[in-house]
Amino acid sequence: MPDDAEPIPSVKNTVRGDVHGTVLQVGTVTVDFHHHQHPGPAQAVLPLRCGLVPPRAAAFQERSVDLGAPVTVLSGLPGVGKSQLAAHHAERLWAAGEVGLLVWVTATSRESIVSSYADVAAKLLRVEDPDPERAARTLLEWLAGTHEPWLVVLDDLRTPSDLDGLWPPAGGQVVVTTLRRDAALRGHQRRLVAVEAFTEDEGVAYLRTALADQPALLDDDGLVRDLGGSPVALAQAAANMLDNHLSCAEYRARLPERLDPSAATWSLAVEQADRLARTGVVRPLLDVASALDANGIPLAVFTTRAMLDFLGVDEADARDGLGCLHRLSLVTFSEGSVSREVRVHSLVQRATRAAWSGERAGVVVTAAADALRQVWPDGVTDPLLGQVLRANAQALADAGGAHLWRPEGHFVLFLAGRSLGEAGYHADAVRYFDDLRVTAARYLGHDHLDTLLCRFNAAGWRGSAGDAAGAVEGFRDLLADVTRLFGPDHVETLRVRNNHAHWLGASGDTAGAATAFGDLVADQTRALGPDHPSTLTTRHNLAFAQAKTGDHGRAVESFEALVRDLGRVVGPDGPDVLEARYGLAAVLGDAGEVDDAAGRLRALLPDQIRVLGADHPRTLWTRWSLAQWRALTGDPAGAVAEFEELVADQSRVLGEHHPDVRATREKLEHWRRVSAPGESGRPSPG
């Protein structure tokens, strides 16, 4: 495992109050557990554009391609202009007001499609669903029921099966661009249209437009034939000719005979861009761009410390180099395009990688991976950014091969999988780590720590996806191997035991979980010491496990002892102390000691505000629990006032449409109904 990779994590979490989503990974649940099925979506906001439509080429050439069918699939080789045709069609409809919703989806993977749909659902319907698959279905349901005109473009579809269950419904217009011609892309009102390279007349018309400012350069129509009518090759050729004041005949004379047309134009364009940049930065920049996602790379990747060290220039020179590449049509560089500022055609990428030696490939791939890791935030809150980063990590893995596994797996590989799970794609995360385990075993061996880490992550996300029994089995098998390799007292062995115990409880074996946690505490105390953070963490999990078995008395004793010991080890204001104090209050409440529990929460709240801040999620959760306990102890009117204040603060901190805010609003409405005149009897938990 990389030295700076995250250690195999221990499960330590507490759920308070309302819980959202279909699957939850948690050590214990305190207070009341409520699973919300939220009401239908709010009124849509139209007109609306979602997704980044690629800019049309400066000399875009009209072509006789009919896109009027309900579903048009544009199929053809790279570089023939499929995306340009789709972009032109989309912009024309939008400018004419013929669509109220324009959606552009980069369809390179199923995860990318689902993520884009979920983003559209949030913007269109103002409802953020933590489950992206469910959010995607919400969008498709809205499209099926609306009378508003809409257009969805699915650009660069790699695998037709990725659209299983995700095809937009009838009622609007769909355009797909792809290399594929599978039977699944035909029928069901789908029309497959083959897009070819420019005809000679179209190519000449394109050059006439591109060279309009210097018409004398168009002195030889043989250039279109030499370049095979490839729109991307002609675009690079025209840009080079304008910069060098070369006529078609002069440019043809410079084309290397032994290279195919695309590689030849790429070679000449890079030479010219290098001269423009004056820093020798162009080729390294293009190398890195060719190792990442053709559909969009964050500009920040090219300005990280790792990238600037690789290039040997400052940020201004790196930006200048990108500008020179853009000028010669080798990349599309647009600083206003959030998360996808740099795009590069797949043909350019292919020609660039073909020129690498094995040594050069390793250097480029490592630099790109280091830069991608540095630009990846600790917590990705923007779903689109997360999807773009994962797409770049996947492209890098495809291009990098063995170079990302020397001498061990690069951390960005593990970061991408973790990001999938954290974004709600739990089943995809399982598949990702299962596949990564196979790759790790091939390069490093079955017993390497990175291979074991893949197994660990796959087991954990399997549980999060709802298969707690599968998680138990995965951790049990992993435990046998880490014990064999590292011994029973190794820190990784103890971590695996902790997670195995957690999933035992989640699978319904609460007694087995409590026993497993108890045995683990004894072994950690012996091997690591009673005050080691891992030992204290497991004691926290043990206390909750005891409560889950119904042994509240022992759980209270365990929490009281834990609060004392944590206070001695880390001080009374340590976050773990505050968390243990909350756990103690929750268990007391479950045991029926409602007044004691509420009193401890009231004492905890000012300490959380002082240490964590009034807007910290833990502080807000304690306020939620206090309001709930107040209602349950016979004062629903007082609880309503507290929930009203909490909604205002949550909205300010988290945003109006955050799931926690919606959940608190629902609880507020419940207690308003209970406290309304005419209601009688003891309030129910709601």
XYZ file of C-alpha atoms in Angstrom:
686
model
C 0.000 0.000 0.000
C 1.352 3.494 -0.755
C 2.992 5.108 2.273
C 0.564 8.003 2.168
C -2.522 5.971 1.370
C -5.346 6.030 3.852
C -5.097 3.145 6.324
C -7.810 0.565 6.266
C -10.480 2.470 8.171
C -12.243 1.434 11.339
C -15.997 1.786 11.512
C -16.942 4.412 14.029
C -20.104 6.279 13.369
C -23.306 7.183 15.102
C -26.611 8.001 13.481
C -28.902 10.427 15.188
C -32.379 11.316 14.095
C -33.479 11.102 10.521
C -31.657 8.892 8.032
C -31.848 9.307 4.265
C -31.355 6.846 1.457
C -31.923 3.157 1.035
C -28.655 1.900 2.539
C -26.804 2.965 5.656
C -23.448 1.889 7.072
C -23.517 2.523 10.789
C -22.276 1.067 14.012
C -25.460 1.907 15.880
C -28.601 3.973 15.571
C -29.656 6.215 18.428
C -32.843 8.123 19.212
C -35.503 7.409 16.541
C -34.791 5.959 13.116
C -36.928 7.361 10.327
C -36.629 6.393 6.682
C -38.098 9.161 4.555
C -39.769 8.715 1.226
C -39.860 12.300 0.075
C -42.793 13.712 -1.859
C -42.691 14.240 -5.588
C -40.394 16.787 -7.171
C -40.993 20.494 -7.025
C -41.952 22.596 -10.016
C -39.268 22.470 -12.689
C -37.155 25.532 -13.468
C -37.230 26.235 -17.221
C -35.663 27.119 -19.582
C -32.538 25.296 -18.432
C -29.229 24.087 -19.893
C -27.341 21.324 -18.118
C -23.944 20.003 -19.089
C -21.288 21.652 -21.188
C -21.962 21.724 -24.925
C -18.592 21.682 -26.734
C -17.896 24.919 -28.597
C -18.466 24.707 -32.314
C -15.421 24.931 -34.542
C -14.691 28.416 -35.832
C -15.155 27.195 -39.400
C -17.968 24.752 -38.688
C -19.164 23.135 -41.911
C -22.853 22.487 -42.438
C -23.520 18.922 -43.547
C -26.547 17.104 -44.876
C -27.300 15.047 -41.749
C -30.944 14.836 -40.669
C -31.320 14.968 -36.876
C -35.089 15.238 -36.818
C -35.933 11.719 -35.590
C -37.037 11.165 -31.965
C -33.744 9.309 -31.390
C -30.799 9.821 -33.734
C -27.620 7.808 -33.236
C -24.617 9.381 -34.992
C -22.085 6.621 -35.563
C -18.636 7.005 -37.078
C -14.887 6.908 -36.598
C -13.058 9.389 -34.361
C -12.495 12.781 -35.936
C -15.404 12.770 -38.395
C -17.302 15.482 -36.492
C -20.098 13.598 -34.697
C -19.943 15.747 -31.562
C -19.723 18.921 -33.642
C -22.900 17.968 -35.515
C -24.699 17.231 -32.250
C -23.475 20.479 -30.671
C -24.592 22.517 -33.695
C -28.022 20.895 -33.604
C -28.369 21.530 -29.864
C -27.314 25.167 -30.071
C -29.603 25.792 -33.049
C -32.663 24.419 -31.222
C -31.764 26.350 -28.071
C -31.258 29.642 -29.908
C -34.584 29.198 -31.695
C -36.390 28.517 -28.401
C -37.493 25.101 -29.621
C -36.405 23.323 -26.419
C -36.969 24.347 -22.825
C -34.470 21.829 -21.468
C -31.116 21.111 -23.096
C -29.048 18.341 -21.506
C -25.542 17.435 -22.679
C -24.219 14.203 -21.152
C -20.705 12.841 -21.526
C -21.741 9.193 -21.842
C -18.376 7.454 -21.547
C -19.572 5.232 -18.666
C -22.784 4.286 -16.903
C -21.628 6.146 -13.810
C -21.077 9.260 -15.911
C -24.596 9.015 -17.350
C -26.229 8.458 -13.959
C -24.217 11.261 -12.378
C -25.220 13.686 -15.127
C -28.888 12.708 -14.844
C -28.756 13.207 -11.067
C -27.187 16.638 -11.536
C -29.957 17.598 -13.965
C -32.619 16.368 -11.524
C -31.164 18.553 -8.774
C -31.027 21.659 -10.962
C -34.305 21.082 -12.771
C -36.480 19.909 -9.898
C -34.576 21.455 -6.968
C -34.467 18.116 -5.213
C -31.126 16.632 -4.218
C -31.342 12.889 -3.691
C -28.374 11.171 -1.988
C -29.041 8.106 -4.178
C -27.900 9.056 -7.727
C -29.647 6.069 -9.344
C -32.941 7.135 -7.803
C -32.325 10.750 -8.824
C -31.695 9.572 -12.397
C -35.006 7.706 -12.390
C -36.711 10.849 -11.090
C -35.419 12.773 -14.098
C -36.536 10.083 -16.554
C -39.984 10.042 -14.967
C -40.222 13.812 -15.329
C -39.162 13.658 -18.972
C -41.815 11.021 -19.615
C -44.581 13.131 -18.102
C -43.784 16.650 -19.191
C -45.205 18.483 -22.188
C -42.192 20.800 -22.311
C -39.911 20.261 -25.336
C -36.525 18.823 -24.392
C -33.315 17.559 -25.977
C -30.861 15.107 -24.414
C -27.492 14.563 -26.119
C -25.511 11.482 -25.038
C -22.033 12.199 -26.340
C -19.282 9.607 -26.858
C -21.232 6.513 -25.809
C -18.645 3.761 -25.401
C -20.806 0.792 -24.347
C -24.469 0.605 -25.450
C -25.393 -1.528 -22.432
C -24.517 1.451 -20.210
C -27.850 2.901 -21.339
C -29.892 -0.109 -20.161
C -32.720 1.436 -18.163
C -31.350 4.917 -18.835
C -32.611 5.682 -22.346
C -34.598 8.928 -22.235
C -38.321 8.202 -22.769
C -40.473 9.130 -25.722
C -41.750 12.682 -25.832
C -38.597 14.652 -26.479
C -35.567 14.360 -28.726
C -32.393 12.328 -28.159
C -29.077 12.453 -30.022
C -26.351 9.888 -29.361
C -22.784 10.035 -30.690
C -20.753 6.829 -30.694
C -18.205 4.696 -32.492
C -20.526 1.719 -32.160
C -23.124 0.266 -34.525
C -24.663 -2.382 -32.260
C -28.146 -3.682 -32.845
C -29.183 -2.159 -29.501
C -28.723 1.276 -31.069
C -31.364 0.577 -33.724
C -35.125 0.216 -33.532
C -37.490 1.627 -30.905
C -37.753 4.894 -32.881
C -33.937 5.003 -33.000
C -32.356 5.891 -36.310
C -28.693 5.042 -36.867
C -26.922 7.588 -39.074
C -23.417 6.864 -40.358
C -21.186 9.949 -40.238
C -18.275 9.836 -42.634
C -15.289 12.108 -43.189
C -15.772 15.219 -45.299
C -16.386 14.684 -48.964
C -13.927 16.551 -51.150
C -16.459 19.329 -51.743
C -17.232 19.598 -48.019
C -13.527 19.631 -47.164
C -12.792 22.376 -49.674
C -15.746 24.367 -48.353
C -14.371 23.954 -44.836
C -10.916 25.223 -45.868
C -12.458 28.116 -47.746
C -14.207 29.197 -44.531
C -11.212 28.554 -42.288
C -8.847 30.464 -44.591
C -11.294 33.245 -45.382
C -8.928 35.932 -44.061
C -6.130 34.672 -46.339
C -7.914 33.204 -49.395
C -4.675 33.071 -51.387
C -3.557 30.141 -49.208
C -6.253 27.926 -50.763
C -4.222 27.118 -53.884
C -4.409 23.316 -53.961
C -7.467 21.174 -53.215
C -5.316 18.057 -52.937
C -4.876 18.688 -49.208
C -8.373 17.355 -48.496
C -7.489 14.047 -50.180
C -4.102 13.870 -48.442
C -5.768 14.209 -45.040
C -8.528 11.737 -45.838
C -11.208 14.378 -45.350
C -10.681 14.176 -41.567
C -12.291 17.275 -39.992
C -9.911 17.244 -37.015
C -6.842 16.922 -39.273
C -8.095 19.718 -41.520
C -8.715 21.952 -38.485
C -5.136 21.451 -37.280
C -3.809 21.979 -40.794
C -5.752 25.225 -41.270
C -4.581 26.605 -37.919
C -0.968 25.765 -38.776
C -1.238 27.278 -42.255
C -2.625 30.543 -40.911
C 0.084 30.857 -38.274
C 2.889 30.082 -40.738
C 1.331 31.745 -43.791
C 1.591 28.455 -45.668
C -0.459 27.701 -48.730
C -2.126 24.314 -49.145
C 0.604 23.271 -51.547
C 3.362 24.360 -49.159
C 1.706 22.562 -46.263
C 1.319 19.379 -48.327
C 5.034 19.480 -49.094
C 5.817 19.426 -45.358
C 3.664 16.393 -44.537
C 5.843 13.396 -43.556
C 5.257 10.575 -45.997
C 5.484 7.775 -43.458
C 2.844 9.043 -41.048
C -0.910 8.656 -41.382
C -2.754 11.956 -42.026
C -3.794 12.564 -38.416
C -0.321 11.842 -37.040
C 1.257 14.011 -39.728
C -0.896 17.050 -38.979
C -0.393 16.483 -35.257
C 3.385 16.441 -35.693
C 3.473 19.697 -37.648
C 1.017 21.403 -35.277
C 3.063 20.470 -32.205
C 6.219 21.847 -33.794
C 4.482 25.140 -34.480
C 2.934 25.304 -30.981
C 6.366 24.671 -29.464
C 7.734 27.666 -31.355
C 4.839 29.826 -30.197
C 5.265 28.916 -26.530
C 9.029 29.558 -26.472
C 9.372 27.469 -23.299
C 9.424 23.890 -24.564
C 6.307 23.229 -22.491
C 3.927 22.253 -25.294
C 4.924 18.627 -25.789
C 4.897 17.766 -22.057
C 1.487 19.430 -21.692
C 0.101 17.469 -24.617
C 1.636 14.284 -23.213
C -0.225 14.760 -19.930
C -3.473 15.734 -21.657
C -3.196 12.565 -23.745
C -3.042 10.420 -20.608
C -6.269 11.860 -19.187
C -9.925 12.114 -20.244
C -10.456 13.453 -23.767
C -13.886 14.782 -22.773
C -12.575 17.242 -20.229
C -9.699 17.820 -17.806
C -9.825 20.389 -14.975
C -7.458 23.260 -15.613
C -6.251 22.905 -12.023
C -4.507 19.648 -12.984
C -2.079 21.639 -15.118
C -1.301 24.174 -12.395
C -0.620 21.830 -9.457
C 2.790 21.774 -7.831
C 3.433 18.287 -9.209
C 2.637 19.385 -12.761
C 4.664 22.597 -12.630
C 7.649 20.630 -11.312
C 7.222 18.154 -14.169
C 7.017 20.962 -16.738
C 9.772 23.033 -15.149
C 7.783 26.268 -15.542
C 5.494 28.517 -13.518
C 1.707 28.681 -13.737
C 1.719 31.534 -16.268
C 3.915 29.524 -18.661
C 1.695 26.463 -18.243
C -1.379 28.501 -19.156
C 0.486 30.044 -22.076
C 1.363 26.564 -23.323
C -2.275 25.488 -23.166
C -3.201 28.621 -25.074
C -0.704 27.740 -27.819
C -2.114 24.204 -28.050
C -5.597 25.695 -28.337
C -4.446 28.093 -31.042
C -3.204 25.173 -33.158
C -6.428 23.131 -32.523
C -4.531 20.480 -30.552
C -6.691 21.083 -27.473
C -9.761 23.117 -26.661
C -8.964 25.386 -23.738
C -11.885 27.227 -22.159
C -11.426 28.650 -18.662
C -15.153 29.230 -18.266
C -15.974 25.535 -18.558
C -16.213 24.362 -14.970
C -14.262 21.133 -14.343
C -13.742 20.448 -18.058
C -11.625 23.398 -19.127
C -9.216 21.371 -21.285
C -10.421 18.975 -23.976
C -8.317 17.059 -26.471
C -9.442 14.939 -29.374
C -8.965 11.194 -28.976
C -7.088 11.080 -32.295
C -4.556 13.589 -30.970
C -4.257 11.555 -27.788
C -3.689 8.365 -29.744
C -1.009 9.916 -31.951
C 0.698 11.452 -28.934
C 0.837 8.208 -26.958
C 2.117 6.320 -29.988
C 5.267 8.470 -29.887
C 6.093 7.583 -26.258
C 8.959 5.325 -25.329
C 8.387 3.016 -22.364
C 10.437 5.289 -20.129
C 8.587 8.404 -21.286
C 5.227 6.747 -20.683
C 6.168 6.014 -17.070
C 7.295 9.586 -16.430
C 4.169 11.128 -17.987
C 1.709 8.783 -16.307
C 3.286 9.321 -12.884
C 3.216 13.110 -13.311
C -0.430 13.024 -14.403
C -1.383 10.773 -11.482
C 0.423 12.981 -8.956
C -1.266 16.089 -10.354
C -4.704 14.478 -10.371
C -4.273 13.446 -6.780
C -3.233 16.946 -5.719
C -6.277 18.521 -7.355
C -8.699 16.005 -5.786
C -10.397 17.662 -2.766
C -10.716 15.811 0.540
C -14.477 15.858 0.215
C -16.076 16.251 -3.213
C -19.340 18.144 -2.757
C -19.913 18.912 -6.451
C -21.258 15.757 -8.160
C -20.076 16.941 -11.587
C -16.531 17.550 -10.343
C -16.476 14.102 -8.757
C -17.606 12.478 -11.991
C -15.003 14.408 -14.016
C -12.201 13.441 -11.626
C -13.222 9.778 -11.704
C -13.404 9.839 -15.517
C -9.874 11.225 -15.629
C -8.654 8.590 -13.179
C -10.184 5.852 -15.336
C -8.643 7.270 -18.516
C -5.297 7.436 -16.743
C -5.631 3.839 -15.586
C -6.400 2.754 -19.157
C -3.429 4.688 -20.570
C -1.023 4.023 -17.722
C -1.257 0.275 -17.279
C 1.691 -1.117 -15.338
C 3.197 2.349 -14.847
C 0.599 3.059 -12.135
C 1.692 -0.056 -10.222
C 5.402 0.618 -9.859
C 6.523 0.027 -7.195
C 2.978 -0.126 -5.811
C -0.504 1.034 -6.701
C -0.736 4.804 -7.067
C -3.042 6.312 -4.475
C -5.237 7.942 -7.125
C -6.480 4.461 -8.090
C -7.846 3.919 -4.599
C -9.084 7.503 -4.362
C -11.246 7.045 -7.454
C -12.936 3.959 -6.021
C -13.554 5.582 -2.665
C -15.022 8.608 -4.461
C -17.491 6.327 -6.260
C -18.777 4.944 -2.994
C -18.912 8.314 -1.263
C -20.961 9.676 -4.166
C -23.586 6.991 -3.526
C -22.529 4.502 -6.208
C -22.025 1.679 -3.724
C -22.532 -1.213 -6.133
C -20.233 0.470 -8.664
C -17.615 0.875 -5.946
C -17.820 -2.858 -5.227
C -17.271 -3.683 -8.889
C -14.466 -1.134 -9.119
C -12.523 -2.626 -6.224
C -13.201 -6.191 -7.349
C -11.675 -5.303 -10.733
C -8.844 -3.356 -9.111
C -8.032 -6.394 -6.953
C -7.548 -8.500 -10.078
C -5.218 -5.865 -11.537
C -3.306 -5.483 -8.284
C -2.835 -9.234 -7.990
C -1.510 -9.381 -11.547
C 1.114 -6.692 -10.958
C 1.890 -7.126 -7.250
C 0.705 -10.556 -6.184
C -2.245 -11.847 -4.170
C -0.617 -11.200 -0.793
C 0.529 -7.626 -1.426
C -1.022 -5.076 0.919
C -2.536 -3.155 -2.006
C -4.357 -6.296 -3.166
C -5.630 -6.824 0.360
C -6.704 -3.176 0.505
C -8.811 -3.712 -2.622
C -10.512 -6.662 -0.932
C -11.083 -4.571 2.182
C -12.763 -1.785 0.232
C -14.862 -4.176 -1.830
C -16.168 -5.857 1.327
C -17.002 -2.540 2.990
C -18.837 -1.084 0.012
C -20.644 -4.405 -0.461
C -22.112 -3.893 2.971
C -23.002 -0.297 2.190
C -24.792 -1.525 -0.933
C -27.109 -3.558 1.301
C -25.322 -6.921 1.369
C -24.277 -7.075 5.024
C -23.914 -10.863 4.882
C -21.603 -10.527 1.883
C -19.555 -7.972 3.811
C -19.257 -10.358 6.756
C -18.039 -13.107 4.441
C -15.584 -10.786 2.705
C -14.055 -9.559 5.950
C -13.943 -13.083 7.382
C -11.970 -14.345 4.397
C -9.721 -11.288 4.468
C -9.124 -11.767 8.203
C -7.768 -15.263 7.618
C -5.248 -13.933 5.095
C -4.068 -10.881 7.034
C -3.661 -13.024 10.142
C -1.565 -15.482 8.143
C 0.548 -12.747 6.602
C 0.962 -10.271 9.455
C 0.055 -12.120 12.638
C -2.876 -11.733 15.037
C -1.625 -8.542 16.701
C -0.747 -6.514 13.588
C -2.604 -3.212 13.270
C -4.153 -4.218 9.914
C -5.385 -7.515 11.377
C -7.023 -5.640 14.231
C -8.653 -3.184 11.819
C -10.130 -6.002 9.763
C -11.503 -7.577 12.943
C -13.149 -4.274 13.862
C -14.941 -4.050 10.522
C -15.880 -7.739 10.609
C -17.503 -7.149 13.991
C -19.371 -4.115 12.680
C -20.894 -6.010 9.760
C -21.822 -8.906 12.033
C -24.045 -6.462 13.877
C -25.382 -4.940 10.669
C -26.292 -8.404 9.402
C -28.454 -9.000 12.470
C -26.021 -10.948 14.662
C -25.978 -8.372 17.471
C -24.765 -10.860 20.076
C -21.962 -12.017 17.805
C -20.955 -8.408 17.175
C -20.845 -7.598 20.884
C -18.711 -10.690 21.550
C -16.379 -9.863 18.650
C -15.935 -6.277 19.811
C -15.319 -7.436 23.383
C -12.623 -9.887 22.282
C -11.059 -7.225 20.090
C -10.898 -4.702 22.938
C -9.053 -7.273 25.060
C -6.529 -8.015 22.306
C -6.006 -4.347 21.426
C -5.460 -3.504 25.084
C -2.787 -6.186 25.257
C -1.142 -5.459 21.903
C -1.535 -1.686 21.596
C -2.234 -0.519 25.126
C -5.419 0.669 26.829
C -4.989 4.295 25.720
C -4.256 3.637 22.036
C -6.742 5.464 19.744
C -7.766 2.177 18.083
C -8.496 0.599 21.458
C -10.632 3.556 22.500
C -12.464 3.523 19.164
C -13.323 -0.160 19.569
C -14.559 0.467 23.101
C -16.947 3.029 21.597
C -18.204 0.448 19.100
C -18.485 -2.163 21.854
C -20.689 0.097 23.964
C -23.112 0.590 21.093
C -23.061 -3.124 20.286
C -24.011 -3.866 23.886
C -26.932 -1.466 23.598
C -28.080 -3.191 20.412
C -28.299 -6.487 22.279
C -30.604 -4.821 24.819
C -27.998 -4.761 27.611
C -28.412 -1.042 28.243
C -27.011 -1.224 31.767
C -23.680 -2.559 30.579
C -23.687 -0.129 27.630
C -24.169 2.820 30.011
C -21.298 1.574 32.183
C -19.095 1.184 29.102
C -19.835 4.707 27.895
C -19.297 6.238 31.348
C -15.896 4.547 31.601
C -15.029 5.583 28.039
C -15.883 9.234 28.739
C -13.617 9.190 31.801
C -10.713 7.537 29.993
C -10.976 9.717 26.889
C -11.064 12.810 29.078
C -7.855 11.657 30.751
C -6.097 10.765 27.496
C -7.138 13.573 25.122
C -8.645 16.133 27.469
C -12.275 17.003 28.227
C -12.767 18.916 24.981
C -11.532 16.238 22.579
C -14.010 15.525 19.735
C -14.029 11.831 20.697
C -15.024 12.791 24.241
C -17.926 14.844 22.949
C -18.955 11.951 20.703
C -18.847 9.496 23.611
C -20.921 11.874 25.726
C -23.524 11.930 22.995
C -23.471 8.138 22.838
C -24.000 7.928 26.582
C -27.022 10.216 26.368
C -28.471 8.185 23.501
C -28.118 4.886 25.355
C -29.630 6.378 28.504
C -32.601 7.497 26.436
C -32.981 4.029 24.921
C -32.888 2.603 28.453
C -35.842 4.788 29.451
C -33.839 7.382 31.394
C -35.322 10.162 29.288
C -34.788 13.037 31.720
C -31.170 12.031 32.343
C -30.557 11.705 28.605
C -32.039 15.123 27.851
C -30.068 16.694 30.682
C -26.798 15.291 29.352
C -27.594 16.569 25.860
C -28.324 20.029 27.268
C -24.972 19.961 29.056
C -23.228 18.710 25.897
C -24.586 21.359 23.530
C -22.701 24.428 24.883
C -19.468 22.424 24.921
C -19.985 21.441 21.285
C -20.712 25.050 20.355
C -17.544 26.184 22.143
C -15.275 23.447 20.750
C -16.764 22.587 17.342
C -18.754 25.700 16.541
C -22.457 26.405 16.373
C -22.681 25.311 12.730
C -20.823 22.003 13.044
C -22.882 18.967 11.918
C -22.462 17.317 15.338
C -23.773 20.442 17.041
C -26.774 20.576 14.728
C -27.487 16.887 15.371
C -27.488 17.450 19.122
C -29.984 20.269 18.670
C -32.129 17.923 16.564
C -32.038 15.269 19.311
C -32.865 17.791 22.040
C -35.882 18.999 20.093
C -37.008 15.426 19.530
C -36.602 14.477 23.190
C -38.543 17.573 24.171
C -41.427 16.484 21.998
C -41.328 12.899 23.234
C -41.396 14.000 26.874
C -44.658 15.868 26.414
C -43.794 19.322 25.058
C -44.445 19.207 21.308
C -45.096 22.964 21.180
C -41.634 23.652 22.606
C -40.159 21.160 20.164
C -41.822 23.032 17.285
C -40.048 26.230 18.304
C -36.687 24.451 18.484
C -37.185 22.724 15.127
C -38.120 26.080 13.550
C -34.846 27.618 14.715
C -32.933 24.528 13.604
C -34.447 24.629 10.096
C -33.349 28.242 9.702
C -29.787 27.467 10.795
C -29.519 24.273 8.733
C -30.783 26.130 5.657
C -28.144 28.807 6.149
C -25.320 26.312 6.686
C -26.301 23.426 4.392
C -28.553 25.057 1.813
C -32.319 25.025 1.343
C -32.400 21.722 -0.535
C -30.060 19.640 1.617
C -31.618 16.301 2.712
C -31.084 17.142 6.398
C -33.054 20.360 5.964
C -35.914 18.541 4.267
C -35.939 15.920 7.014
C -36.065 18.533 9.768
C -38.897 20.303 7.969
C -40.848 17.056 7.860
C -40.278 16.533 11.584
C -41.338 20.133 12.230
C -44.585 19.620 10.314
C -45.240 16.388 12.217
C -44.950 18.040 15.629
C -46.966 21.035 14.460
C -49.825 18.676 13.677
C -49.456 16.924 17.030
C -49.411 20.199 18.980
C -52.359 21.707 17.084
C -55.529 22.435 19.081
C -57.745 19.398 19.327
C -54.912 16.890 19.429
C -54.806 14.788 22.551
C -52.893 11.930 24.040
C -49.178 11.328 24.414
C -47.254 12.157 21.221
C -45.951 9.272 19.180
C -42.370 9.162 17.925
C -43.631 10.170 14.474
